[in-house]
Coordinates of C-alpha atoms and ligand atoms in Angstrom, one line a residue:
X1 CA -11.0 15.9 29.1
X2 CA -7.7 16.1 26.7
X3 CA -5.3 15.3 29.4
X4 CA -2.3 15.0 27.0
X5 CA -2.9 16.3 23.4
X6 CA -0.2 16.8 21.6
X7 CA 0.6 16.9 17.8
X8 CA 3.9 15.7 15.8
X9 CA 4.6 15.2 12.2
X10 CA 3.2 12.3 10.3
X11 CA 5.5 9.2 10.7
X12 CA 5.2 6.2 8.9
X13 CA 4.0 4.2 11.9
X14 CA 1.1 6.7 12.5
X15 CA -0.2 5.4 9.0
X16 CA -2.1 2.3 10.1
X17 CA -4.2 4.3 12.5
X18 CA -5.3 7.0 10.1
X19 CA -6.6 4.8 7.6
X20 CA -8.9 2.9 9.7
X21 CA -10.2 6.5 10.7
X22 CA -9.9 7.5 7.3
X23 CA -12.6 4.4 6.9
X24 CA -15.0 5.6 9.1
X25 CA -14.2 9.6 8.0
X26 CA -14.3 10.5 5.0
X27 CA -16.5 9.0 2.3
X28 CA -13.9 9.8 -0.6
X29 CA -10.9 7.9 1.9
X30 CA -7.1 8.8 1.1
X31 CA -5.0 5.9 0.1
X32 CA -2.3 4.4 2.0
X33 CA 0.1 6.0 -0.8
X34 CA -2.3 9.5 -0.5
X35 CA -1.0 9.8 3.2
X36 CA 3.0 8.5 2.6
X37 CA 3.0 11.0 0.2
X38 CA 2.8 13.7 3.3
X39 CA 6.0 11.8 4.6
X40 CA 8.6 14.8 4.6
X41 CA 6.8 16.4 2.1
X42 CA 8.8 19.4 1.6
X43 CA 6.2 22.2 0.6
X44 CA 3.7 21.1 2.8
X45 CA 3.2 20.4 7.0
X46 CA 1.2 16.8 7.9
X47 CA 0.4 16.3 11.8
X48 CA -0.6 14.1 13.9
X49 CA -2.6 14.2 17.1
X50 CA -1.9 11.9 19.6
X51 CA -3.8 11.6 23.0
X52 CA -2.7 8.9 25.8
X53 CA -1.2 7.3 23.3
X54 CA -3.1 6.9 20.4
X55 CA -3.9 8.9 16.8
X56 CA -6.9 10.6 17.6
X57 CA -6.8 13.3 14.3
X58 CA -4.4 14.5 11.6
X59 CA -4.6 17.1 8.9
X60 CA -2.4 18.8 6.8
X61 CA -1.4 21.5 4.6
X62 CA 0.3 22.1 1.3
X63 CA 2.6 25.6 1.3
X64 CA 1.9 26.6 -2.4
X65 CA 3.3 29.9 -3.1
X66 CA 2.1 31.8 -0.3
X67 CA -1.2 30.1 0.2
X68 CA -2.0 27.3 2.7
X69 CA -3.9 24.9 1.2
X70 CA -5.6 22.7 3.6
X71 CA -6.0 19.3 1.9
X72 CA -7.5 16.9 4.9
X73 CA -8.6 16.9 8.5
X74 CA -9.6 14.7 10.5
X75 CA -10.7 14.0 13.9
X76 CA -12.0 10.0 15.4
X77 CA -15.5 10.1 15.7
X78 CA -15.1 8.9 19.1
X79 CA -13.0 12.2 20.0
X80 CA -14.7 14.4 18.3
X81 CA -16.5 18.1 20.0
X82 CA -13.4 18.0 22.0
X83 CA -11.9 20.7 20.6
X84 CA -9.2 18.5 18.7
X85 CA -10.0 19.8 15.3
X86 CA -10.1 23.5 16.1
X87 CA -6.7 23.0 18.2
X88 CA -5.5 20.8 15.1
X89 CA -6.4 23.6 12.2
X90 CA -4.5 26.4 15.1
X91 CA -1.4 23.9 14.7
X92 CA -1.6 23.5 11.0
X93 CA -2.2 27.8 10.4
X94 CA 0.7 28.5 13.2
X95 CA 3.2 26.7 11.0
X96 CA 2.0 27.7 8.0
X97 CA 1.9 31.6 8.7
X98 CA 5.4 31.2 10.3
X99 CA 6.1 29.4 6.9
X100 CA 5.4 32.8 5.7
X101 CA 2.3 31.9 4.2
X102 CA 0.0 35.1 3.9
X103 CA -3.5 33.5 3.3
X104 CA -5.0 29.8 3.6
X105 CA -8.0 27.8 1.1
X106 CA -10.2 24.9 1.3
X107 CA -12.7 23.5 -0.3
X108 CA -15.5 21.8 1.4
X109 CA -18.5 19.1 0.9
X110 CA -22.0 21.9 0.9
X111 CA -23.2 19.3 3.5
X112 CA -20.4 19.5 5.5
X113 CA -21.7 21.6 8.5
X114 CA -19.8 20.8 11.3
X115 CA -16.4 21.3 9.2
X116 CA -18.1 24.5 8.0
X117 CA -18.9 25.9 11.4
X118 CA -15.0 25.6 12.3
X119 CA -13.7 27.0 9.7
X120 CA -15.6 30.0 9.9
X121 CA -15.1 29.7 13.9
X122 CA -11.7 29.9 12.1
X123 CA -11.7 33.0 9.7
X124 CA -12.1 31.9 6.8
X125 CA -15.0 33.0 4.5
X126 CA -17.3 31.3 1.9
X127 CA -16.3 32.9 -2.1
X128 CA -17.5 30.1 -4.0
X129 CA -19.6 26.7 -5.0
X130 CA -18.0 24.7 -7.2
X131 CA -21.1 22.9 -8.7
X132 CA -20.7 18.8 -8.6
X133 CA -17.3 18.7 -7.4
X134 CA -17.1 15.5 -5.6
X135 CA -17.2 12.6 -8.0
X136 CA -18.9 9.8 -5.3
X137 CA -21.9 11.6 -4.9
X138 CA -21.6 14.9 -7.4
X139 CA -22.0 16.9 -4.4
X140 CA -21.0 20.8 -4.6
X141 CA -17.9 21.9 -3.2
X142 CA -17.8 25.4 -1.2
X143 CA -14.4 27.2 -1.2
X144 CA -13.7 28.9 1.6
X145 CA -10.5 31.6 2.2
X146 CA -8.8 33.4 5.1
X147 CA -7.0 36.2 3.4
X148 CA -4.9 37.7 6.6
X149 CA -3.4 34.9 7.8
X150 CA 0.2 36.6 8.0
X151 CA -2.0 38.6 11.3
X152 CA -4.1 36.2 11.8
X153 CA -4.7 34.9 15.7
X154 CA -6.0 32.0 16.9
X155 CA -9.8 32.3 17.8
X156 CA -9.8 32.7 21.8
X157 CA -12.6 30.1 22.6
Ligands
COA201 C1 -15.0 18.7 11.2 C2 -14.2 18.0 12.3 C3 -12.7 18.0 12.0 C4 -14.4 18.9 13.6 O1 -13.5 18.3 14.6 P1 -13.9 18.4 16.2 O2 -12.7 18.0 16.9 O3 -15.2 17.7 16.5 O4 -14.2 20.0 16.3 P2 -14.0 20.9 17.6 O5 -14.5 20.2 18.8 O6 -12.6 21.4 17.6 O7 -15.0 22.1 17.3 C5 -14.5 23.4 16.9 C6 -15.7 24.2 16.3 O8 -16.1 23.5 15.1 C7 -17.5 23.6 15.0 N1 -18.1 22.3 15.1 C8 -17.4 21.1 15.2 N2 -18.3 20.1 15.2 C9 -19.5 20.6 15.0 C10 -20.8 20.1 14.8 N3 -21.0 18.7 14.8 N4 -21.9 20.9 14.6 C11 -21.7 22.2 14.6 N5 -20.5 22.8 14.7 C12 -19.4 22.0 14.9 C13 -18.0 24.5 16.2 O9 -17.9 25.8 15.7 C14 -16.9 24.3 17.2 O10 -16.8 25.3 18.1 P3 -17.6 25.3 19.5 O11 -17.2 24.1 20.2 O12 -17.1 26.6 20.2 O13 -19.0 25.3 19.1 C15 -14.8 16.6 12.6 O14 -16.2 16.7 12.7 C16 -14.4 15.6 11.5 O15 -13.3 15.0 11.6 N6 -15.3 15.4 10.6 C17 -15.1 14.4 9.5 C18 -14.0 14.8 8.6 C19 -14.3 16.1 8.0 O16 -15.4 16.4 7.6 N7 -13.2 16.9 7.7 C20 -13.3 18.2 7.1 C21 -13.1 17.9 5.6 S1 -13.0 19.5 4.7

């Protein structure tokens, strides 16, 4: 039960936390210097969710035009089918649409199914494999779009 969810922008003493979850996430792991980079970034929105205290997911978007591109997300494996990611991307979409963003991209590991099934939970749509994409493993890369973003609504579930 999230009792006190909330989500703020990245600050440099959330950093320590997301790497060792970055360890245990993501089998291509941001850097230390990846995430500083997301410090203040000023064409892009980084948060941070924190539950009783402690970084439980983050994610974050790059404004580019007036496309959201969504570069990582995260949630702890521990708090994960809690409905922290879903609420995360809703955070990261509401800013970027009131950004005035008017559409949102991704790209994807193939393999990836959970991350897949949110994103479609989501909006967004599979247009393309990008063959080999991920140097570790030369796995292909599906990009995925929501076009309406400057209508769209959070899904109600
Ligand atoms: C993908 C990820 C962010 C999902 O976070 P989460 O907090 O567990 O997801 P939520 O509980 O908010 O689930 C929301 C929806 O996502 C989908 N989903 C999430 N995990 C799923 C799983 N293991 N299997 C199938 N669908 C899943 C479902 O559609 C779910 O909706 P539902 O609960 O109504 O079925 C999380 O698994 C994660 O951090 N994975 C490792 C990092 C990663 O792959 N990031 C994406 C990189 S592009």
């Amino acid at each position: 039960m999230l009792k006190t969810l909330r989500f703020e922008p990245l600050k440099e003493s959330h950093i320590s936390a997301i790497l060792e979850i970055e360890k245990e996430t993501n089998a291509a792991p941001w850097s230390e210097r990846s995430f500083r980079n997301e410090l203040d970034h000023k064409y892009g929105v980084f948060l941070v969710g924190i539950e009783q205290a402690e970084v439980v997911a983050y994610g974050g978007v790059w404004l580019v035009i007036d496309e959201a591109h969504v570069t990582t997300v995260s949630v702890a494996p521990a708090s994960r089918r809690q409905g922290i990611g879903q609420r995360l991307m809703c955070e990261l979409l509401d800013r970027a649409k009131a950004a005035g963003m008017v559409c949102s991209t991704l790209e994807v590991r193939a393999g990836n199914e959970a991350a897949i099934y949110l994103y479609k939970k989501l909006g967004y749509d599979v247009v393309a494999t990008r063959k080999g994409y991920y140097p570790d493993n030369k796995e292909d890369a599906v990009v995925m779009w929501l076009y309406n973003l400057d209508t769209w609504e959070p899904p109600r579930s």
